[in-house]
Tab-separated table of C-alpha atoms and ligand atoms in Angstrom:
chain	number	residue	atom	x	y	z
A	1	UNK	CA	0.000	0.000	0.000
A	2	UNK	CA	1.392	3.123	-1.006
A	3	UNK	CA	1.142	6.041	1.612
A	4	UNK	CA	-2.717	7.130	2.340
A	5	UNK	CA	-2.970	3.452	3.251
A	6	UNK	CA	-4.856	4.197	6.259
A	7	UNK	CA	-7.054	6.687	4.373
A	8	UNK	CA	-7.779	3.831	1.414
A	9	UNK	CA	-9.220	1.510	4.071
A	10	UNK	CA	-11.440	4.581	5.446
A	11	UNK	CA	-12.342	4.924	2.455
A	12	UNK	CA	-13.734	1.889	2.320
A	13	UNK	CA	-15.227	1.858	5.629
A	14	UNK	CA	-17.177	5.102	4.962
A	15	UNK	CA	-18.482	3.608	1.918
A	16	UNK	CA	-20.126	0.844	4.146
A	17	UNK	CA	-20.976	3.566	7.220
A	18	UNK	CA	-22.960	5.589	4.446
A	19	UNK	CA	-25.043	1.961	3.767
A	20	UNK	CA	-25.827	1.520	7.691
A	21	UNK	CA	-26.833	5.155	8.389
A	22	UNK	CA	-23.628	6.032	10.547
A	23	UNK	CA	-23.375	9.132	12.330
A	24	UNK	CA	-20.183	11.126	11.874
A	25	UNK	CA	-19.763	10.667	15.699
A	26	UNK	CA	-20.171	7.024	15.551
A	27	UNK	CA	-17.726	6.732	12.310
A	28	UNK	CA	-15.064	8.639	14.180
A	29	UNK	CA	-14.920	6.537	17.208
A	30	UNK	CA	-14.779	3.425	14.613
A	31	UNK	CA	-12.287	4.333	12.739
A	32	UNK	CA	-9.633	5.586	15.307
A	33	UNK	CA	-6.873	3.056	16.646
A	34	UNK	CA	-6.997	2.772	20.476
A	35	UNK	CA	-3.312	2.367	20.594
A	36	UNK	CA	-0.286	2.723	18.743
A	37	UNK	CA	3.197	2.039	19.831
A	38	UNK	CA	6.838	2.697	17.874
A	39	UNK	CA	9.818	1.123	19.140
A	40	UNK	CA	13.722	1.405	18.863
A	41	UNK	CA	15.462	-2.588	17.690
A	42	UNK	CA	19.187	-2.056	18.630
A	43	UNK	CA	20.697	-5.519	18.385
A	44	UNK	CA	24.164	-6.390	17.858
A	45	UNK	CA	24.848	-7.563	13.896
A	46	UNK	CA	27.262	-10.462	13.437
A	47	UNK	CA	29.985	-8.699	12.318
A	48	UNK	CA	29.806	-6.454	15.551
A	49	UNK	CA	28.394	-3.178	14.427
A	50	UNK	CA	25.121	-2.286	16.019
A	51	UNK	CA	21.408	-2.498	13.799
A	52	UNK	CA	18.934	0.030	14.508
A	53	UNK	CA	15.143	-1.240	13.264
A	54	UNK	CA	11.934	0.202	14.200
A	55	UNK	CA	8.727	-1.843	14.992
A	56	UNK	CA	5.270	-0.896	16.052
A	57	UNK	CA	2.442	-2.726	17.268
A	58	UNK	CA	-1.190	-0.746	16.427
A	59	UNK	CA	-4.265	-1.678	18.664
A	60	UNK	CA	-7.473	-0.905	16.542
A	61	UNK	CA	-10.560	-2.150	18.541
A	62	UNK	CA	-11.611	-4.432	21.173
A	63	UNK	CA	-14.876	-3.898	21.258
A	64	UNK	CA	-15.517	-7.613	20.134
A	65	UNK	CA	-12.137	-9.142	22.201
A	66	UNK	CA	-8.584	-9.206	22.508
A	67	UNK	CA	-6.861	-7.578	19.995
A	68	UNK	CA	-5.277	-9.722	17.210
A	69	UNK	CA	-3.517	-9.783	14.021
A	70	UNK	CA	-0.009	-10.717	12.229
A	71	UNK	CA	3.278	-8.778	12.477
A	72	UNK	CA	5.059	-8.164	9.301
A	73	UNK	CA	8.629	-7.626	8.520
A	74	UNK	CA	9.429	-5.517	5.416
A	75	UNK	CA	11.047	-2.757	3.916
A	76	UNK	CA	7.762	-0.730	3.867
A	77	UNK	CA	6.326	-1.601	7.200
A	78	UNK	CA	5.186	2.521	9.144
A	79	UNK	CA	3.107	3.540	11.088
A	80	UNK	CA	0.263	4.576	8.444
A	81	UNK	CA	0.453	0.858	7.319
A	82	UNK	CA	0.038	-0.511	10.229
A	83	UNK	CA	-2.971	1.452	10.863
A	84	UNK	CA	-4.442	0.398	7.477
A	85	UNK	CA	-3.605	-3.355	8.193
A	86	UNK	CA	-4.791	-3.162	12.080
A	87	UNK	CA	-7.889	-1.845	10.834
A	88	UNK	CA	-8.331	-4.410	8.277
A	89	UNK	CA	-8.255	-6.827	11.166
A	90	UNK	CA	-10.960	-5.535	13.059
A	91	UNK	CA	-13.247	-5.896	10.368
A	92	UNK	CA	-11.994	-9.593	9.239
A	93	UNK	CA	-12.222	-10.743	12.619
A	94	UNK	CA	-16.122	-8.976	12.813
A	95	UNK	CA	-17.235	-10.225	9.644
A	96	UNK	CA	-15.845	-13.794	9.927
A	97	UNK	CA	-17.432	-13.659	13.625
A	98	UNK	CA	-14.640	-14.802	15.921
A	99	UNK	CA	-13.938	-13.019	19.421
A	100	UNK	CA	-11.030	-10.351	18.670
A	101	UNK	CA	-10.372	-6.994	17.839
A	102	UNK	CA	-8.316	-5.876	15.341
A	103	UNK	CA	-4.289	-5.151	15.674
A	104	UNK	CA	-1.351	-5.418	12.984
A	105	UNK	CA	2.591	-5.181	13.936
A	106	UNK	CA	5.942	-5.078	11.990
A	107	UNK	CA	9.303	-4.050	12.075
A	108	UNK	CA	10.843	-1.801	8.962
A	109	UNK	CA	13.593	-4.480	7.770
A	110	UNK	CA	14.131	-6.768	4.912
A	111	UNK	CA	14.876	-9.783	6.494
A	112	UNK	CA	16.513	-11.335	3.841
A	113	UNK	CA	19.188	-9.636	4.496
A	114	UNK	CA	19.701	-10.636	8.086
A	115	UNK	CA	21.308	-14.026	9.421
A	116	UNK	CA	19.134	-16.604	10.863
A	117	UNK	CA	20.537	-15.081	14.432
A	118	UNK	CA	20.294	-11.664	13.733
A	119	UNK	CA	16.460	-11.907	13.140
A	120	UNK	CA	16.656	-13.761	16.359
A	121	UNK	CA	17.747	-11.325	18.283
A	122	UNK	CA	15.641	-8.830	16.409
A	123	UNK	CA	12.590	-10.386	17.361
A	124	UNK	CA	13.496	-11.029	21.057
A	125	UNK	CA	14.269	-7.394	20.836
A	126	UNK	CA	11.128	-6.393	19.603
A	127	UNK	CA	9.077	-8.597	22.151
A	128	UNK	CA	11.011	-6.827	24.632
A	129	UNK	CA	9.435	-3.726	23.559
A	130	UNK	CA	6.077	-4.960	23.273
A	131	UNK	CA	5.423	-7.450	25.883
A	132	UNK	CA	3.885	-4.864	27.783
A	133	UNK	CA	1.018	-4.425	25.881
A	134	UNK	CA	0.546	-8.040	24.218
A	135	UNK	CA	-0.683	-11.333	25.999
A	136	UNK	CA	-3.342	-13.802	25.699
A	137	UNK	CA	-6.397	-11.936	26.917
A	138	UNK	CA	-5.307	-8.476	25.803
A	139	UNK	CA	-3.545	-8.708	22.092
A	140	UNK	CA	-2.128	-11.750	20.144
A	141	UNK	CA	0.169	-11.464	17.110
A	142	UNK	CA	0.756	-14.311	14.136
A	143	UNK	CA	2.452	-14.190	11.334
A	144	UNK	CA	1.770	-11.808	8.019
A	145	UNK	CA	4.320	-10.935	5.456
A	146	UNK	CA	7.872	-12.649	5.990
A	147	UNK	CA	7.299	-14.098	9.151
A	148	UNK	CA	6.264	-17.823	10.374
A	149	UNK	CA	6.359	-20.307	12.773
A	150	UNK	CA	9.576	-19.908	13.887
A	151	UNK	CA	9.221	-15.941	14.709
A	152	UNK	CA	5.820	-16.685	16.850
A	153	UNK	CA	8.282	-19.538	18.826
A	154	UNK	CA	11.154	-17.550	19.621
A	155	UNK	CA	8.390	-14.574	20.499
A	156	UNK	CA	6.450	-17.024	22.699
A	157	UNK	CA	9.538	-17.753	24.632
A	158	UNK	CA	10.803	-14.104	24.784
A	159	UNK	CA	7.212	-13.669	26.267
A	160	UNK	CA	7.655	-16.241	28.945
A	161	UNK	CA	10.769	-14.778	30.234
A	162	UNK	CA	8.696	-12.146	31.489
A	163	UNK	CA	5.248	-13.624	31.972
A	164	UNK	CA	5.934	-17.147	32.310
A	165	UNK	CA	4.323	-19.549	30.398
A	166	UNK	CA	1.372	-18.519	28.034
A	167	UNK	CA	1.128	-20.162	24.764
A	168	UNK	CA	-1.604	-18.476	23.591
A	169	UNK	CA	0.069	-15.083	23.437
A	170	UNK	CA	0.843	-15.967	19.733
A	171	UNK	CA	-0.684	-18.150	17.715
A	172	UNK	CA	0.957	-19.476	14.121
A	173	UNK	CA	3.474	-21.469	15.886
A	174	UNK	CA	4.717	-24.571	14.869
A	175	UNK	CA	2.886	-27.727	15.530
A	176	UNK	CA	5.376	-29.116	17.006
A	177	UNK	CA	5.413	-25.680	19.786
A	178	UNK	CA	1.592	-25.326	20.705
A	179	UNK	CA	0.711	-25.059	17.324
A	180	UNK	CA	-2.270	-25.882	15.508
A	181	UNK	CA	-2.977	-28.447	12.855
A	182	UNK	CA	-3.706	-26.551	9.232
A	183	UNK	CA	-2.541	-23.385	10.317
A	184	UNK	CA	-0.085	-22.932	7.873
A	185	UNK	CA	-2.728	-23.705	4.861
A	186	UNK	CA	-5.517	-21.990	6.284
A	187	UNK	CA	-5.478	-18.946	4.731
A	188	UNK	CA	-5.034	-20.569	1.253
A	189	UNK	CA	-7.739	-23.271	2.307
A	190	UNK	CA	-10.013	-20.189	3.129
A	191	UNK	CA	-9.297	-18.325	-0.030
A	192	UNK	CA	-10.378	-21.562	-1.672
A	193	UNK	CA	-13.168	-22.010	0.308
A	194	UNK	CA	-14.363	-18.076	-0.513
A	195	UNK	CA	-13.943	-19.023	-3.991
A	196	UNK	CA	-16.240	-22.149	-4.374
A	197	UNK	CA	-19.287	-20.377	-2.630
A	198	UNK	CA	-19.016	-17.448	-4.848
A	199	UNK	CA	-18.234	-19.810	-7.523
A	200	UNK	CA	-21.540	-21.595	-6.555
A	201	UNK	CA	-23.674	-18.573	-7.251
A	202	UNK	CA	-22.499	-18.640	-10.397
A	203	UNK	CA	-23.370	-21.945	-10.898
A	204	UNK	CA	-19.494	-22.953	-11.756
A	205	UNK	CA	-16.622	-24.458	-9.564
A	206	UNK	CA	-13.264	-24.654	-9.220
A	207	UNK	CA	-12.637	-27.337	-11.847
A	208	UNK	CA	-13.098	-25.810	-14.850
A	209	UNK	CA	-11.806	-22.552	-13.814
A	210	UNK	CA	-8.438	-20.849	-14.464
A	211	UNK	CA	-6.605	-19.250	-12.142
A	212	UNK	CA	-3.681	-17.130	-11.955
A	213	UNK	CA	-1.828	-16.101	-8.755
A	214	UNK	CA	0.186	-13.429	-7.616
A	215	UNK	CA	2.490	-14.129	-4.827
A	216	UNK	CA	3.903	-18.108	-3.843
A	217	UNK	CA	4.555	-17.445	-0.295
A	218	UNK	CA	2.538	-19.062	2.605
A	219	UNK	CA	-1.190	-17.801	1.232
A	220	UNK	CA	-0.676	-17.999	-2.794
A	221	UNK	CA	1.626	-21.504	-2.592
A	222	UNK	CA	-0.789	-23.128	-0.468
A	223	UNK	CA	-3.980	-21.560	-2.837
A	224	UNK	CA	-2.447	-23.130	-5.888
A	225	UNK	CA	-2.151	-26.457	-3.990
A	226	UNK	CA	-5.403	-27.479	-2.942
A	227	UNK	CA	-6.937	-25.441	-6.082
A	228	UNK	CA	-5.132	-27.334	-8.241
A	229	UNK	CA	-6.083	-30.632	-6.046
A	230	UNK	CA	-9.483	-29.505	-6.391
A	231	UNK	CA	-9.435	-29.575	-10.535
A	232	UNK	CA	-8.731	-26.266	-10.600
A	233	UNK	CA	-6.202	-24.956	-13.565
A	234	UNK	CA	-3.324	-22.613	-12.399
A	235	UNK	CA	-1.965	-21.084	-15.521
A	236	UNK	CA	0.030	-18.446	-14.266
A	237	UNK	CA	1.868	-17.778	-10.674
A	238	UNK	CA	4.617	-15.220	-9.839
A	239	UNK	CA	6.581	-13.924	-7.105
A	240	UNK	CA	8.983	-11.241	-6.068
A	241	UNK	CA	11.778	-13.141	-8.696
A	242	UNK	CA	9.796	-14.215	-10.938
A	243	UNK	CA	6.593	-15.108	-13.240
A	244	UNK	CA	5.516	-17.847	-15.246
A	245	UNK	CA	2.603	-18.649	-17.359
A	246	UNK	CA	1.475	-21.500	-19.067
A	247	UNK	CA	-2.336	-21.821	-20.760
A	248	UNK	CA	-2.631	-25.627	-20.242
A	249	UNK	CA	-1.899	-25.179	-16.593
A	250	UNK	CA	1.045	-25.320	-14.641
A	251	UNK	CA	2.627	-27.742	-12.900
A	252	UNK	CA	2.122	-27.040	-9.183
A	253	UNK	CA	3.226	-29.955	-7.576
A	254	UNK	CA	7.113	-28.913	-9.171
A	255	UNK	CA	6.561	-25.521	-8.563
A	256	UNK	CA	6.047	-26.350	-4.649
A	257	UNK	CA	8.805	-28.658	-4.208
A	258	UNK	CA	10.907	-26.196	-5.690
A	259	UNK	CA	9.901	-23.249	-3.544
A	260	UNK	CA	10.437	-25.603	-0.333
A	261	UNK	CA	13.773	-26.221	-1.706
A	262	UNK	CA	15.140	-22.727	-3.001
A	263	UNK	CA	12.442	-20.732	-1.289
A	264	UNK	CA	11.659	-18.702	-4.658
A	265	UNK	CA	10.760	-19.483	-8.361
A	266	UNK	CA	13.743	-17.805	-9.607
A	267	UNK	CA	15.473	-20.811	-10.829
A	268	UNK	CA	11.891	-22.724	-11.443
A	269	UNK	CA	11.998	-23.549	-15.295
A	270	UNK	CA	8.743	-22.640	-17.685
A	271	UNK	CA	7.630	-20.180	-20.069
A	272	UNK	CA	8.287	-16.678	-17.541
A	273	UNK	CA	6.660	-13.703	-18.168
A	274	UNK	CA	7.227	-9.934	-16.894
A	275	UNK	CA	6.534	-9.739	-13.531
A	276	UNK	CA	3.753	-6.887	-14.202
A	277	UNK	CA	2.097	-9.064	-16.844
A	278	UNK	CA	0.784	-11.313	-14.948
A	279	UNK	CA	-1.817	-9.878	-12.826
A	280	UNK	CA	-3.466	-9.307	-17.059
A	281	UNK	CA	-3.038	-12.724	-17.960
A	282	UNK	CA	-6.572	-14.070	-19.158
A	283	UNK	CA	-8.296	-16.036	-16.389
A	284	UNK	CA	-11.321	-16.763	-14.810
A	285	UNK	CA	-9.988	-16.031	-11.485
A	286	UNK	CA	-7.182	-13.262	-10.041
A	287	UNK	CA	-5.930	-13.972	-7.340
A	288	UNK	CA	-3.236	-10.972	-5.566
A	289	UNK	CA	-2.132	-12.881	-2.700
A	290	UNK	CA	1.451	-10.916	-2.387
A	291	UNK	CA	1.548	-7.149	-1.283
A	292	UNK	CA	-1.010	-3.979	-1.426
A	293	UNK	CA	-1.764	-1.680	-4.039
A	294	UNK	CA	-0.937	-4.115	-6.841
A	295	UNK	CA	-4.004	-3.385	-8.633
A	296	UNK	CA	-3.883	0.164	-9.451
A	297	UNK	CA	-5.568	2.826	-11.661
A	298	UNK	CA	-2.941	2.176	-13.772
A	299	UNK	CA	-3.685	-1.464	-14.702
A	300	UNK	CA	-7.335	-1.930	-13.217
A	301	UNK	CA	-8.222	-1.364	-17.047
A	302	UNK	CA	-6.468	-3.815	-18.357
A	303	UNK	CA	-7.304	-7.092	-15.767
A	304	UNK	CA	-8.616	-9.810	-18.564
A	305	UNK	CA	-10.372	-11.825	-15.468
A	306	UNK	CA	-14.152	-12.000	-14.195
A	307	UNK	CA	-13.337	-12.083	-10.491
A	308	UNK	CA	-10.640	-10.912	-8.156
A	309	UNK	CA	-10.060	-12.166	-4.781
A	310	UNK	CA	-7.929	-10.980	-2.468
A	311	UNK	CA	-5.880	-13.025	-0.451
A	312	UNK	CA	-3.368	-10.095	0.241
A	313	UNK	CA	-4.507	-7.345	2.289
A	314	UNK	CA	-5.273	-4.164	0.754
A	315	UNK	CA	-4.118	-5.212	-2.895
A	316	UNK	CA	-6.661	-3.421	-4.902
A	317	UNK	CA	-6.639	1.061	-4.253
A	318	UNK	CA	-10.123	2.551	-3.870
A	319	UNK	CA	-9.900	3.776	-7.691
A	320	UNK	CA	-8.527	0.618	-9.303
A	321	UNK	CA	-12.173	-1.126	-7.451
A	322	UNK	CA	-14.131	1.174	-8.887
A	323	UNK	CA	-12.840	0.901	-12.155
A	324	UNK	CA	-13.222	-3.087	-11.642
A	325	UNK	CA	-17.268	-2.285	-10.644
A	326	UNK	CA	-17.738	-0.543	-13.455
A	327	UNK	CA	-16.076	-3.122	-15.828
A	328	UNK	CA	-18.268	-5.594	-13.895
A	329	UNK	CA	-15.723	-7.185	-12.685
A	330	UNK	CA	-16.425	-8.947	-9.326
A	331	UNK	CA	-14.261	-8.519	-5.754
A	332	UNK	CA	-14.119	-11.053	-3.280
A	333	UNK	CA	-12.705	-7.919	-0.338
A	334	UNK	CA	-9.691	-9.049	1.679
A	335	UNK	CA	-11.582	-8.706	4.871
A	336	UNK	CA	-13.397	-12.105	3.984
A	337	UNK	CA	-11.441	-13.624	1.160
A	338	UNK	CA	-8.436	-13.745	3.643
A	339	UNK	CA	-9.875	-14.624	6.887
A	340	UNK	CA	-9.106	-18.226	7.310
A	341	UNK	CA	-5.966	-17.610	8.589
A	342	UNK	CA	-7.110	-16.182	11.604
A	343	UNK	CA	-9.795	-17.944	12.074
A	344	UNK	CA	-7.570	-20.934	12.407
A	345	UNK	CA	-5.453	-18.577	14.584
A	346	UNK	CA	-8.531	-18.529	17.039
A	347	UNK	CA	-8.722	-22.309	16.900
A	348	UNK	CA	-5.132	-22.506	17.623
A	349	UNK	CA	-5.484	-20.317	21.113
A	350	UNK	CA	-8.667	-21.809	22.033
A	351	UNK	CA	-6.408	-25.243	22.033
A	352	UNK	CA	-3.798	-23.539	23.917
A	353	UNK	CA	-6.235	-22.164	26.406
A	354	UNK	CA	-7.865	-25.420	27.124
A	355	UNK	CA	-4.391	-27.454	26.595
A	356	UNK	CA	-6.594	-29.750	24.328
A	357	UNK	CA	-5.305	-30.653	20.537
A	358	UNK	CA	-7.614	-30.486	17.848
A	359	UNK	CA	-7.219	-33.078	14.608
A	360	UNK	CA	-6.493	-31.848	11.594
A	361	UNK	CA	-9.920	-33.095	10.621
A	362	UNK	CA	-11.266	-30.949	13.150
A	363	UNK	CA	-9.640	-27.933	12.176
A	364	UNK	CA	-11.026	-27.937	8.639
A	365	UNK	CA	-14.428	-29.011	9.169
A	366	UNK	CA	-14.883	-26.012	11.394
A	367	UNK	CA	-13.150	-23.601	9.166
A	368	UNK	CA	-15.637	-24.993	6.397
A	369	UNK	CA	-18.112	-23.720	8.688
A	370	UNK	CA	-17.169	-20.464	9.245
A	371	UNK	CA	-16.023	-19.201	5.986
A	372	UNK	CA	-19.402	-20.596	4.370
A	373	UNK	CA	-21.721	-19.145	7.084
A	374	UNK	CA	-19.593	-15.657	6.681
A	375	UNK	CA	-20.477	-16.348	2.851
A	376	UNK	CA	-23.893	-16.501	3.342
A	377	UNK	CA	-24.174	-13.565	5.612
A	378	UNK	CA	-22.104	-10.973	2.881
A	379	UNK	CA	-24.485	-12.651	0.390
A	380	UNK	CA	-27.247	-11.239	2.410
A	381	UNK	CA	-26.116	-7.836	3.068
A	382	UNK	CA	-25.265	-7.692	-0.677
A	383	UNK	CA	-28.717	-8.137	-1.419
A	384	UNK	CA	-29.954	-5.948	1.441
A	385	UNK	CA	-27.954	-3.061	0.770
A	386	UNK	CA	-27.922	-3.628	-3.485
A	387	UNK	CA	-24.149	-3.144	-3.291
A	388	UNK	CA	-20.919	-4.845	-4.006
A	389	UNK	CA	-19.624	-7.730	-1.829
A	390	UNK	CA	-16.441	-5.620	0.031
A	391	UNK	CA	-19.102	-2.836	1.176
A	392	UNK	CA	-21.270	-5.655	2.013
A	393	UNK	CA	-18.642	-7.467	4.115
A	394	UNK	CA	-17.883	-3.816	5.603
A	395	UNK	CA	-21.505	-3.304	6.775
A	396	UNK	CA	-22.002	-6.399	8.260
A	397	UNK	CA	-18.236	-6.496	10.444
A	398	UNK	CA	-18.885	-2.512	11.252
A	399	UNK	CA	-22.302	-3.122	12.357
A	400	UNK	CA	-20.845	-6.134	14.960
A	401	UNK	CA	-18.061	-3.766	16.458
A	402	UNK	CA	-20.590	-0.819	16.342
A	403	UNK	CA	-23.013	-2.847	18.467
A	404	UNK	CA	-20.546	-4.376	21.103
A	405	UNK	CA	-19.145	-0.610	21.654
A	406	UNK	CA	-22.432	0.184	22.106
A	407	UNK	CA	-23.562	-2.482	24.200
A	408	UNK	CA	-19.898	-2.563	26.464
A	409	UNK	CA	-20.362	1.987	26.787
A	410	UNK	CA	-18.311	4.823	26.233
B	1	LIG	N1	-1.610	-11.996	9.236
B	1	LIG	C1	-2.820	-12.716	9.006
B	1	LIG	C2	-3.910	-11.769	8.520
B	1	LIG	O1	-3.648	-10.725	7.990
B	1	LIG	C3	-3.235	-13.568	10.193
B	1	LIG	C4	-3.525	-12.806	11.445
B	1	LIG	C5	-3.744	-13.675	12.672
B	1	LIG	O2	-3.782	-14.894	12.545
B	1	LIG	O3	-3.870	-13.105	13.732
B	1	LIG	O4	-5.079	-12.065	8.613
């Protein structure tokens, strides 16, 4: 998301505030983080010269519950983005119906170009700075952009150095750590999942679709998996390094054992493509499941697909979406499309809480559940409201958070 990030998602919001009869008062209180915190990194590089990172942790609402949401490390993490993503999360938990608020963190580094111990000592660093104001009941990162398993683990025990021992004060951690089963598919399971019941309406599915995917990190590698286990044909993918297309459909299988072998598709062999080509390659289905602000005004015009879903936050800028509505071109909104992750995140601390593993099985079936019910509630509001699906999915999660302020007083 390019700067104004904040101000895109109000955008949005006020879109859906306008639908539910919102008073300016009522809008204001909504839209304003509760609590925002910036913190020096110092940590000592390997070759003995001293880093100096800054992270921030934003606190959007808790209206609903704890706060929660990921913590991303890149090059363009601020403060503005952070309040864009933080208040992303308050409306994807709302909408999807699980018991948080909404918070988003990250530290301004490119990990890549740290050691294995230097982002170590970053994060311990970080949690330092933080503790104070996460914890199980009161705010629980997980992982977003360029973070996993292991950076939830080494926070968790950073944490407990302080707190003692509290599990559930991330969640993404590795199964083998108080993680959960399907946690690290979940948000590509749910962005499949979104798919098929829109899909449905449509009277199509997955096989006999095409797809084409920006992004093969955690959410677009594990998208192309189980759509292309479902039937589904993936004819173009991409990341940071590189893009490749093929109109008979990819082979996804190869493409995944390479990535969990070199970690990119830069050396992955095929028929490539420029990198900003393939968000217009033909396709029934688009799925941005990289960064924000990828589909711009200055491309929105040129998308050759009928549907975009958006398993990254924030990928599409209020002006590229209306440029999509008025080509007809339908939006599955990030809020939704991208919400399986942490609605597996709230399976994972409800396991913690009770010390009780669920089975895999488990996991999906009630993921299944909660994505389609979400569905059907959007679909709803849609209709109620004659609008498009993202101010749909706005109205309904604004209207939750709007009624448990209410209900909890000022
Ligand atoms: N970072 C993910 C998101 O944007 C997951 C958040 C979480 O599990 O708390 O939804």
């Amino acid at each position: 998301m390019a700067t104004g990030a904040f101000e895109n998602v109000n955008r949005y919001f006020d879109t859906a505030a306008k639908l539910l009869g919102l008073t300016e008062a009522e809008s204001r209180y909504l839209r304003t983080p509760a609590r925002e915190l910036k913190v020096e990194c110092n940590i000592r590089m390997d070759d003995g010269t001293v880093g100096t990172f800054v992270g921030f942790r934003v606190q959007h609402d808790n209206a609903r519950g704890p706060y929660k949401g990921g913590l991303r490390y890149h090059p363009t993490v601020d403060l503005d983005h952070t309040q864009a993503l933080a208040s992303l999360m308050t409306w994807k938990t709302a909408v999807v119906d699980i018991p948080y608020g909404g918070a988003k963190g990250g530290i301004a580094v490119d990990p890549n170009a740290l050691s294995k111990l230097e982002l170590e000592r970053l994060t311990r660093k970080f949690t330092q700075g933080i503790h104070e104001m996460i914890g199980d009941t009161v705010d629980i990162p997980a992982p977003d952009v360029n973070t996993n398993g292991q950076v939830m683990a080494w926070i968790m025990d950073e944490y407990a150095k302080f707190h003692g021992f509290r599990p559930g004060v991330v969640t993404g951690k590795p199964v083998e750590l108080f993680g959960s089963e399907g946690r690290s598919e979940a948000t590509g399971r749910g962005v499949v999942i979104a798919i098929e019941e829109y899909l449905a309406t449509k009277g199509k599915k997955v096989s006999g679709s095409t797809f084409v995917i920006q992004g093969f990190g955690n959410v677009g590698s594990h998208a192309a998996r189980i759509l292309d286990e479902k039937g589904g044909k993936v004819i173009a993918i991409g990341d940071h390094t590189k893009s490749l297309h093929d109109p008979n459909g990819l082979d996804i299988s190869a493409a995944l054992a390479h990535v969990a072998e070199h970690r990119t598709l830069e050396q992955f062999d095929g028929k490539t493509l420029p990198n900003d080509e393939l968000l217009l390659v033909e396709c029934d289905v688009l799925i941005p499941a990289a960064l924000g602000d990828v589909i711009h005004e200055g491309n929105a015009k040129d998308l050759r697909t009928t549907l975009v879903v958006e398993a990254a936050n924030g990928p599409t800028t209020p002006e590229a979406d209306e440029i999509l509505h008025g080509r007809d071109i339908d939006v599955i909104p990030d809020i939704y499309a991208n919400a399986g992750g942490v609605t597996v995140s709230y399976f994972e601390w409800a396991q913690n809480i009770q010390q009780f593993p669920w089975s895999y099985e488990r996991v999906r079936t009630e993921l299944e559940n909660i994505m389609r019910k979400a569905f059907k509630t959007i679909h709803e509001a849609q209709q109620q409201h004659s609008c498009h699906m993202r101010a749909a999915a706005f109205a309904v999660a604004i209207d939750r958070v709007r009624a448990a302020s209410e209900m909890r007083g000022f």
